[in-house]
PDB file of C-alpha atoms in Angstrom:
ATOM      1  CA  MET P   1      38.606  -0.569 -17.331  1.00 69.00           C
ATOM      2  CA  LYS P   2      36.230   1.125 -14.922  1.00 76.00           C
ATOM      3  CA  SER P   3      36.541   4.849 -14.393  1.00 83.00           C
ATOM      4  CA  LYS P   4      37.141   6.387 -10.957  1.00 84.00           C
ATOM      5  CA  LEU P   5      33.630   7.830 -10.922  1.00 88.00           C
ATOM      6  CA  GLU P   6      32.083   4.441 -11.711  1.00 88.00           C
ATOM      7  CA  ILE P   7      34.129   2.718  -9.002  1.00 89.00           C
ATOM      8  CA  THR P   8      33.221   5.426  -6.473  1.00 92.00           C
ATOM      9  CA  PHE P   9      29.501   5.296  -7.179  1.00 93.00           C
ATOM     10  CA  ILE P  10      29.384   1.474  -7.160  1.00 93.00           C
ATOM     11  CA  SER P  11      31.332   1.418  -3.884  1.00 94.00           C
ATOM     12  CA  ILE P  12      28.920   3.858  -2.285  1.00 95.00           C
ATOM     13  CA  SER P  13      25.938   1.778  -3.387  1.00 95.00           C
ATOM     14  CA  PHE P  14      27.494  -1.438  -2.041  1.00 94.00           C
ATOM     15  CA  ILE P  15      28.536   0.104   1.283  1.00 96.00           C
ATOM     16  CA  PHE P  16      25.126   1.542   2.122  1.00 95.00           C
ATOM     17  CA  THR P  17      23.270  -1.506   0.790  1.00 93.00           C
ATOM     18  CA  ALA P  18      25.404  -3.700   3.063  1.00 95.00           C
ATOM     19  CA  LEU P  19      24.749  -1.337   5.982  1.00 94.00           C
ATOM     20  CA  LEU P  20      20.991  -1.502   5.397  1.00 92.00           C
ATOM     21  CA  PHE P  21      21.167  -5.297   5.113  1.00 90.00           C
ATOM     22  CA  ILE P  22      23.039  -5.550   8.420  1.00 93.00           C
ATOM     23  CA  ILE P  23      20.534  -3.272  10.168  1.00 90.00           C
ATOM     24  CA  ILE P  24      17.518  -5.230   8.939  1.00 88.00           C
ATOM     25  CA  GLY P  25      19.191  -8.627   9.289  1.00 88.00           C
ATOM     26  CA  SER P  26      20.138  -7.973  12.908  1.00 88.00           C
ATOM     27  CA  LEU P  27      16.477  -8.384  13.872  1.00 86.00           C
ATOM     28  CA  PHE P  28      16.621 -12.059  12.905  1.00 85.00           C
ATOM     29  CA  PHE P  29      19.298 -12.773  15.543  1.00 83.00           C
ATOM     30  CA  MET P  30      17.840 -10.806  18.462  1.00 81.00           C
ATOM     31  CA  PRO P  31      15.069 -13.041  19.799  1.00 79.00           C
ATOM     32  CA  SER P  32      15.845 -16.397  21.365  1.00 82.00           C
ATOM     33  CA  LEU P  33      14.730 -19.424  19.377  1.00 85.00           C
ATOM     34  CA  GLN P  34      12.296 -20.477  22.085  1.00 89.00           C
ATOM     35  CA  GLY P  35      10.892 -16.954  22.417  1.00 88.00           C
ATOM     36  CA  PHE P  36      10.526 -16.647  18.640  1.00 89.00           C
ATOM     37  CA  ILE P  37       8.641 -19.954  18.328  1.00 90.00           C
ATOM     38  CA  GLN P  38       6.355 -19.141  21.262  1.00 92.00           C
ATOM     39  CA  SER P  39       5.594 -15.705  19.844  1.00 92.00           C
ATOM     40  CA  LEU P  40       5.106 -17.027  16.318  1.00 90.00           C
ATOM     41  CA  PHE P  41       2.449 -19.556  17.358  1.00 92.00           C
ATOM     42  CA  SER P  42       0.769 -17.390  19.990  1.00 94.00           C
ATOM     43  CA  GLU P  43      -2.914 -16.491  19.720  1.00 94.00           C
ATOM     44  CA  GLU P  44      -2.086 -12.786  19.523  1.00 94.00           C
ATOM     45  CA  MET P  45       0.296 -13.248  16.595  1.00 94.00           C
ATOM     46  CA  ALA P  46      -2.103 -15.511  14.683  1.00 94.00           C
ATOM     47  CA  THR P  47      -4.990 -13.072  15.151  1.00 95.00           C
ATOM     48  CA  ALA P  48      -2.884 -10.054  14.167  1.00 95.00           C
ATOM     49  CA  PHE P  49      -1.506 -11.852  11.106  1.00 94.00           C
ATOM     50  CA  LYS P  50      -4.922 -12.960   9.829  1.00 95.00           C
ATOM     51  CA  LEU P  51      -6.458  -9.551  10.466  1.00 95.00           C
ATOM     52  CA  THR P  52      -3.589  -7.730   8.760  1.00 95.00           C
ATOM     53  CA  LEU P  53      -3.690  -9.888   5.634  1.00 93.00           C
ATOM     54  CA  SER P  54      -7.483  -9.973   5.285  1.00 95.00           C
ATOM     55  CA  THR P  55      -7.997  -6.231   5.743  1.00 96.00           C
ATOM     56  CA  SER P  56      -5.003  -5.375   3.537  1.00 95.00           C
ATOM     57  CA  VAL P  57      -6.217  -7.527   0.641  1.00 94.00           C
ATOM     58  CA  ILE P  58      -9.742  -6.083   0.825  1.00 96.00           C
ATOM     59  CA  ALA P  59      -8.435  -2.526   1.089  1.00 97.00           C
ATOM     60  CA  ALA P  60      -5.900  -3.012  -1.727  1.00 95.00           C
ATOM     61  CA  LEU P  61      -8.443  -4.468  -4.159  1.00 95.00           C
ATOM     62  CA  SER P  62     -10.823  -1.617  -3.344  1.00 97.00           C
ATOM     63  CA  VAL P  63      -8.019   0.889  -3.928  1.00 97.00           C
ATOM     64  CA  ILE P  64      -7.223  -0.545  -7.370  1.00 96.00           C
ATOM     65  CA  LEU P  65     -10.896  -0.530  -8.409  1.00 97.00           C
ATOM     66  CA  ILE P  66     -11.115   3.194  -7.643  1.00 97.00           C
ATOM     67  CA  ALA P  67      -7.565   4.160  -8.612  1.00 97.00           C
ATOM     68  CA  VAL P  68      -7.790   2.842 -12.198  1.00 96.00           C
ATOM     69  CA  PRO P  69     -10.664   5.124 -13.354  1.00 96.00           C
ATOM     70  CA  THR P  70      -9.274   7.990 -11.268  1.00 96.00           C
ATOM     71  CA  ALA P  71      -5.812   7.731 -12.805  1.00 96.00           C
ATOM     72  CA  TYR P  72      -7.213   7.289 -16.304  1.00 95.00           C
ATOM     73  CA  SER P  73      -9.377  10.398 -16.020  1.00 95.00           C
ATOM     74  CA  LEU P  74      -6.382  12.421 -14.826  1.00 95.00           C
ATOM     75  CA  SER P  75      -4.237  11.062 -17.650  1.00 93.00           C
ATOM     76  CA  ARG P  76      -6.638  11.340 -20.581  1.00 92.00           C
ATOM     77  CA  TYR P  77      -9.377  13.884 -19.853  1.00 91.00           C
ATOM     78  CA  LYS P  78      -9.435  17.641 -19.392  1.00 92.00           C
ATOM     79  CA  PHE P  79     -11.856  18.966 -16.781  1.00 90.00           C
ATOM     80  CA  PRO P  80     -12.145  21.948 -14.417  1.00 91.00           C
ATOM     81  CA  LEU P  81      -9.946  21.952 -11.294  1.00 90.00           C
ATOM     82  CA  LYS P  82      -7.897  19.022 -12.608  1.00 91.00           C
ATOM     83  CA  ASN P  83      -4.650  20.344 -11.116  1.00 91.00           C
ATOM     84  CA  ILE P  84      -6.342  20.873  -7.756  1.00 93.00           C
ATOM     85  CA  VAL P  85      -7.658  17.298  -7.825  1.00 93.00           C
ATOM     86  CA  LYS P  86      -4.145  15.989  -8.541  1.00 92.00           C
ATOM     87  CA  SER P  87      -2.703  18.077  -5.702  1.00 91.00           C
ATOM     88  CA  ILE P  88      -5.310  16.848  -3.226  1.00 92.00           C
ATOM     89  CA  LEU P  89      -4.674  13.224  -4.216  1.00 92.00           C
ATOM     90  CA  ASP P  90      -0.932  13.708  -3.712  1.00 89.00           C
ATOM     91  CA  LEU P  91      -1.371  15.514  -0.385  1.00 89.00           C
ATOM     92  CA  PRO P  92      -1.552  12.431   1.896  1.00 87.00           C
ATOM     93  CA  MET P  93       1.875  11.351   0.626  1.00 87.00           C
ATOM     94  CA  ALA P  94       3.368  14.635   1.840  1.00 86.00           C
ATOM     95  CA  PHE P  95       2.071  14.870   5.418  1.00 87.00           C
ATOM     96  CA  PRO P  96       2.404  12.338   8.281  1.00 89.00           C
ATOM     97  CA  GLU P  97       0.018   9.410   8.236  1.00 92.00           C
ATOM     98  CA  ILE P  98      -1.230  10.278  11.717  1.00 92.00           C
ATOM     99  CA  ILE P  99      -2.886  13.431  10.354  1.00 94.00           C
ATOM    100  CA  LEU P 100      -5.024  11.333   8.028  1.00 93.00           C
ATOM    101  CA  GLY P 101      -5.863   9.076  10.956  1.00 93.00           C
ATOM    102  CA  ILE P 102      -6.999  12.020  13.080  1.00 94.00           C
ATOM    103  CA  ALA P 103      -9.099  13.370  10.209  1.00 93.00           C
ATOM    104  CA  LEU P 104     -10.816   9.993   9.714  1.00 93.00           C
ATOM    105  CA  LEU P 105     -11.390   9.622  13.462  1.00 93.00           C
ATOM    106  CA  MET P 106     -12.978  13.066  13.659  1.00 92.00           C
ATOM    107  CA  LEU P 107     -15.129  12.365  10.593  1.00 91.00           C
ATOM    108  CA  PHE P 108     -16.453   8.969  11.686  1.00 91.00           C
ATOM    109  CA  GLY P 109     -16.421   9.616  15.452  1.00 86.00           C
ATOM    110  CA  ASN P 110     -19.133  11.017  17.687  1.00 81.00           C
ATOM    111  CA  ASN P 111     -20.241  13.882  15.480  1.00 81.00           C
ATOM    112  CA  LEU P 112     -23.040  14.601  13.034  1.00 75.00           C
ATOM    113  CA  PHE P 113     -21.793  12.304  10.261  1.00 84.00           C
ATOM    114  CA  GLY P 114     -20.605   9.568  12.604  1.00 82.00           C
ATOM    115  CA  ASN P 115     -23.887   9.555  14.515  1.00 85.00           C
ATOM    116  CA  PHE P 116     -25.791   9.439  11.226  1.00 86.00           C
ATOM    117  CA  LEU P 117     -23.924   6.280  10.196  1.00 87.00           C
ATOM    118  CA  GLN P 118     -24.444   4.729  13.624  1.00 85.00           C
ATOM    119  CA  ASN P 119     -28.184   5.343  13.358  1.00 86.00           C
ATOM    120  CA  LEU P 120     -28.074   3.361  10.116  1.00 87.00           C
ATOM    121  CA  GLY P 121     -26.281   0.539  11.923  1.00 87.00           C
ATOM    122  CA  ILE P 122     -22.905   1.309  10.337  1.00 89.00           C
ATOM    123  CA  ASN P 123     -20.056   1.399  12.852  1.00 90.00           C
ATOM    124  CA  ILE P 124     -16.673   2.576  11.576  1.00 92.00           C
ATOM    125  CA  VAL P 125     -14.547   3.633  14.541  1.00 92.00           C
ATOM    126  CA  PHE P 126     -12.789   0.839  16.471  1.00 92.00           C
ATOM    127  CA  THR P 127     -13.962  -1.857  14.057  1.00 94.00           C
ATOM    128  CA  THR P 128     -12.450  -3.954  11.275  1.00 95.00           C
ATOM    129  CA  THR P 129     -14.280  -1.724   8.804  1.00 95.00           C
ATOM    130  CA  GLY P 130     -12.407   1.251  10.250  1.00 95.00           C
ATOM    131  CA  ILE P 131      -9.104  -0.546   9.659  1.00 96.00           C
ATOM    132  CA  ILE P 132      -9.969  -1.141   6.003  1.00 96.00           C
ATOM    133  CA  ILE P 133     -11.042   2.484   5.499  1.00 96.00           C
ATOM    134  CA  ALA P 134      -7.821   3.763   7.095  1.00 96.00           C
ATOM    135  CA  GLN P 135      -5.691   1.452   4.929  1.00 96.00           C
ATOM    136  CA  PHE P 136      -7.661   2.490   1.845  1.00 97.00           C
ATOM    137  CA  PHE P 137      -7.080   6.215   2.212  1.00 96.00           C
ATOM    138  CA  VAL P 138      -3.416   5.785   3.163  1.00 95.00           C
ATOM    139  CA  ALA P 139      -2.642   3.622   0.111  1.00 95.00           C
ATOM    140  CA  PHE P 140      -4.973   5.240  -2.435  1.00 96.00           C
ATOM    141  CA  PRO P 141      -2.680   8.169  -3.441  1.00 95.00           C
ATOM    142  CA  TYR P 142       0.249   5.812  -4.105  1.00 94.00           C
ATOM    143  CA  ALA P 143      -1.822   3.585  -6.384  1.00 95.00           C
ATOM    144  CA  VAL P 144      -3.188   6.578  -8.293  1.00 96.00           C
ATOM    145  CA  ARG P 145       0.312   7.962  -8.817  1.00 94.00           C
ATOM    146  CA  ILE P 146       1.702   4.653 -10.160  1.00 93.00           C
ATOM    147  CA  ILE P 147      -1.248   3.925 -12.459  1.00 95.00           C
ATOM    148  CA  TYR P 148      -1.363   7.551 -13.626  1.00 95.00           C
ATOM    149  CA  SER P 149       2.279   7.291 -14.716  1.00 93.00           C
ATOM    150  CA  THR P 150       1.466   4.010 -16.468  1.00 93.00           C
ATOM    151  CA  PHE P 151      -1.388   5.523 -18.494  1.00 95.00           C
ATOM    152  CA  ASN P 152       0.808   8.494 -19.408  1.00 93.00           C
ATOM    153  CA  TYR P 153       3.390   6.063 -20.776  1.00 92.00           C
ATOM    154  CA  ILE P 154       0.832   4.454 -23.131  1.00 91.00           C
ATOM    155  CA  ASN P 155       0.619   6.195 -26.498  1.00 92.00           C
ATOM    156  CA  PRO P 156      -2.933   7.554 -27.018  1.00 91.00           C
ATOM    157  CA  ARG P 157      -2.631   6.671 -30.726  1.00 92.00           C
ATOM    158  CA  TYR P 158      -3.432   3.042 -29.909  1.00 92.00           C
ATOM    159  CA  GLU P 159      -6.768   4.171 -28.511  1.00 91.00           C
ATOM    160  CA  LEU P 160      -7.424   6.493 -31.462  1.00 91.00           C
ATOM    161  CA  VAL P 161      -6.805   3.654 -33.917  1.00 91.00           C
ATOM    162  CA  SER P 162      -9.201   1.432 -31.985  1.00 90.00           C
ATOM    163  CA  ARG P 163     -11.876   4.123 -32.001  1.00 88.00           C
ATOM    164  CA  SER P 164     -11.381   4.702 -35.737  1.00 89.00           C
ATOM    165  CA  LEU P 165     -12.042   0.996 -36.336  1.00 88.00           C
ATOM    166  CA  GLY P 166     -15.466   1.348 -34.774  1.00 87.00           C
ATOM    167  CA  TYR P 167     -14.843   0.245 -31.199  1.00 89.00           C
ATOM    168  CA  GLY P 168     -16.536   2.215 -28.422  1.00 89.00           C
ATOM    169  CA  GLU P 169     -14.715   4.110 -25.696  1.00 90.00           C
ATOM    170  CA  PHE P 170     -15.290   1.432 -23.055  1.00 90.00           C
ATOM    171  CA  GLU P 171     -14.384  -1.389 -25.457  1.00 92.00           C
ATOM    172  CA  THR P 172     -11.148   0.425 -26.294  1.00 93.00           C
ATOM    173  CA  PHE P 173     -10.381   0.922 -22.621  1.00 93.00           C
ATOM    174  CA  LYS P 174     -11.086  -2.728 -21.793  1.00 91.00           C
ATOM    175  CA  ASN P 175      -9.388  -4.381 -24.787  1.00 92.00           C
ATOM    176  CA  ILE P 176      -6.533  -1.972 -25.555  1.00 92.00           C
ATOM    177  CA  THR P 177      -5.655   0.293 -22.632  1.00 94.00           C
ATOM    178  CA  LEU P 178      -6.015  -2.110 -19.714  1.00 94.00           C
ATOM    179  CA  PRO P 179      -3.897  -4.901 -21.286  1.00 92.00           C
ATOM    180  CA  LEU P 180      -1.153  -2.370 -22.056  1.00 92.00           C
ATOM    181  CA  ALA P 181      -1.326  -1.064 -18.490  1.00 93.00           C
ATOM    182  CA  LYS P 182      -1.434  -4.440 -16.729  1.00 90.00           C
ATOM    183  CA  SER P 183       2.193  -4.267 -15.571  1.00 87.00           C
ATOM    184  CA  GLY P 184       1.685  -0.870 -13.959  1.00 90.00           C
ATOM    185  CA  ILE P 185      -1.602  -1.922 -12.387  1.00 92.00           C
ATOM    186  CA  PHE P 186      -0.001  -5.063 -10.981  1.00 90.00           C
ATOM    187  CA  ALA P 187       2.876  -3.002  -9.595  1.00 88.00           C
ATOM    188  CA  ALA P 188       0.358  -0.640  -8.023  1.00 92.00           C
ATOM    189  CA  LEU P 189      -1.465  -3.603  -6.467  1.00 91.00           C
ATOM    190  CA  VAL P 190       1.715  -5.004  -4.906  1.00 89.00           C
ATOM    191  CA  VAL P 191       2.786  -1.602  -3.568  1.00 90.00           C
ATOM    192  CA  THR P 192      -0.743  -0.985  -2.280  1.00 93.00           C
ATOM    193  CA  ILE P 193      -0.883  -4.291  -0.401  1.00 91.00           C
ATOM    194  CA  ALA P 194       2.527  -3.601   1.146  1.00 90.00           C
ATOM    195  CA  ARG P 195       1.417  -0.088   2.106  1.00 91.00           C
ATOM    196  CA  CYS P 196      -1.809  -1.383   3.653  1.00 93.00           C
ATOM    197  CA  ILE P 197       0.053  -4.024   5.647  1.00 93.00           C
ATOM    198  CA  GLY P 198       2.475  -1.441   7.035  1.00 92.00           C
ATOM    199  CA  THR P 199      -0.122   1.189   7.934  1.00 93.00           C
ATOM    200  CA  PHE P 200       0.182   2.028  11.632  1.00 94.00           C
ATOM    201  CA  ALA P 201      -0.929   5.429  12.911  1.00 94.00           C
ATOM    202  CA  ALA P 202      -4.148   5.755  10.912  1.00 95.00           C
ATOM    203  CA  VAL P 203      -5.156   2.166  11.709  1.00 96.00           C
ATOM    204  CA  LEU P 204      -4.388   2.666  15.411  1.00 95.00           C
ATOM    205  CA  LEU P 205      -6.537   5.787  15.628  1.00 94.00           C
ATOM    206  CA  VAL P 206      -9.488   4.588  13.552  1.00 95.00           C
ATOM    207  CA  GLY P 207      -9.377   0.874  14.367  1.00 93.00           C
ATOM    208  CA  GLY P 208      -8.499   1.345  18.017  1.00 90.00           C
ATOM    209  CA  GLY P 209      -5.923  -1.437  18.240  1.00 90.00           C
ATOM    210  CA  THR P 210      -8.084  -3.536  20.583  1.00 90.00           C
ATOM    211  CA  TYR P 211      -6.279  -6.657  21.802  1.00 89.00           C
ATOM    212  CA  LEU P 212      -7.249  -9.753  19.754  1.00 87.00           C
ATOM    213  CA  ARG P 213      -9.893  -7.722  17.913  1.00 92.00           C
ATOM    214  CA  THR P 214      -8.469  -4.825  15.890  1.00 93.00           C
ATOM    215  CA  GLU P 215      -4.767  -5.416  16.530  1.00 94.00           C
ATOM    216  CA  THR P 216      -2.753  -5.574  13.296  1.00 95.00           C
ATOM    217  CA  LEU P 217       0.913  -6.564  13.060  1.00 95.00           C
ATOM    218  CA  PRO P 218       2.311  -2.984  13.230  1.00 95.00           C
ATOM    219  CA  ILE P 219       0.130  -2.310  16.288  1.00 95.00           C
ATOM    220  CA  ALA P 220       1.271  -5.596  17.838  1.00 95.00           C
ATOM    221  CA  ILE P 221       4.871  -4.395  17.478  1.00 94.00           C
ATOM    222  CA  TYR P 222       4.044  -1.099  19.187  1.00 94.00           C
ATOM    223  CA  TYR P 223       2.069  -2.645  22.060  1.00 93.00           C
ATOM    224  CA  ASN P 224       4.538  -5.421  22.841  1.00 94.00           C
ATOM    225  CA  LEU P 225       7.510  -3.085  22.634  1.00 92.00           C
ATOM    226  CA  SER P 226       5.750  -0.736  25.062  1.00 92.00           C
ATOM    227  CA  LEU P 227       5.129  -3.641  27.447  1.00 91.00           C
ATOM    228  CA  GLY P 228       8.701  -4.904  27.203  1.00 89.00           C
ATOM    229  CA  ASN P 229       7.745  -8.098  25.347  1.00 91.00           C
ATOM    230  CA  ILE P 230      10.707  -7.868  22.999  1.00 91.00           C
ATOM    231  CA  ASP P 231      10.428 -11.369  21.509  1.00 92.00           C
ATOM    232  CA  MET P 232       6.825 -10.767  20.448  1.00 93.00           C
ATOM    233  CA  ALA P 233       7.635  -7.342  18.978  1.00 93.00           C
ATOM    234  CA  ILE P 234      10.638  -8.619  17.014  1.00 93.00           C
ATOM    235  CA  THR P 235       8.719 -11.676  15.775  1.00 93.00           C
ATOM    236  CA  ALA P 236       5.989  -9.410  14.388  1.00 93.00           C
ATOM    237  CA  SER P 237       8.706  -7.271  12.798  1.00 93.00           C
ATOM    238  CA  ILE P 238      10.273 -10.313  11.138  1.00 92.00           C
ATOM    239  CA  ILE P 239       6.893 -11.371   9.727  1.00 92.00           C
ATOM    240  CA  LEU P 240       6.414  -7.904   8.234  1.00 91.00           C
ATOM    241  CA  ILE P 241       9.913  -8.005   6.740  1.00 90.00           C
ATOM    242  CA  LEU P 242       9.221 -11.381   5.117  1.00 90.00           C
ATOM    243  CA  ILE P 243       5.884 -10.177   3.722  1.00 86.00           C
ATOM    244  CA  SER P 244       7.554  -7.056   2.318  1.00 83.00           C
ATOM    245  CA  PHE P 245      10.358  -9.123   0.788  1.00 84.00           C
ATOM    246  CA  ALA P 246       7.823 -11.475  -0.814  1.00 84.00           C
ATOM    247  CA  ALA P 247       5.908  -8.516  -2.258  1.00 79.00           C
ATOM    248  CA  ILE P 248       9.075  -6.995  -3.721  1.00 79.00           C
ATOM    249  CA  PHE P 249      10.201 -10.377  -5.092  1.00 81.00           C
ATOM    250  CA  VAL P 250       6.875 -10.919  -6.856  1.00 77.00           C
ATOM    251  CA  LEU P 251       6.970  -7.389  -8.238  1.00 73.00           C
ATOM    252  CA  GLU P 252      10.511  -7.743  -9.575  1.00 73.00           C
ATOM    253  CA  LYS P 253       9.826 -11.199 -11.030  1.00 74.00           C
ATOM    254  CA  TYR P 254       6.700  -9.978 -12.808  1.00 69.00           C
ATOM    255  CA  ALA P 255       8.506  -6.890 -14.113  1.00 64.00           C
ATOM    256  CA  ASN P 256      11.377  -8.993 -15.472  1.00 63.00           C
ATOM    257  CA  GLU P 257       8.984 -11.398 -17.200  1.00 59.00           C
ATOM    258  CA  ASN P 258       7.238  -8.519 -18.958  1.00 58.00           C
ATOM    259  CA  THR P 259      10.455  -6.774 -20.020  1.00 53.00           C
ATOM    260  CA  GLY P 260      12.368  -9.900 -20.890  1.00 52.00           C
TER     261      GLY P 260
END
């Protein structure tokens, strides 16, 4: 027989889960069928979808490549200012995303550093490259945090045994540590892709949100909602919901396969 506390807690979880489901699900019934189909196959939606996916995948893979050695160094090594480095990496998760966008815009805009890059033929602001950079720095702290926790969970004795058997540090990392951490790294990759796809303020400021050029799905929602094109805005929202659901489904399926 269930206790009163158990029944209460389960009821609370079901009530608010149902409420969240109703709120999100209501979007699927708002646009007309004709308006949804027209918006779905419009040039703007196709361009925004392709741009969002391509930049998010590139940014996410870049994040993982940098986050793995960063997280491992924080987990295994002792070095000066380590706590300060950890705090700085966690900082973007604490303040609004728009602050990071402003900082990137000021850094790569018309100033000394931005002009230096432009003289080299490297344009960042209001380009696809700017979108990728914005997505990278927004998602990077989340990936580091997940992978850092994963490395902390792995017992260092496995690595010590490998080293005692004559394997080098890199061989141990490649053949022992990385296979043990693959679940956490995969989880970080899925979360990173989802975070990159949903990035709005930083991408808008650095990428510019130019129509049919640097307009991602979140920016398409903002623009069309501002213009009163509700069907287009809701269609973009539905696409983002489906992408997020697919990412979570893959993550949960992979986690269950590795724990089962």
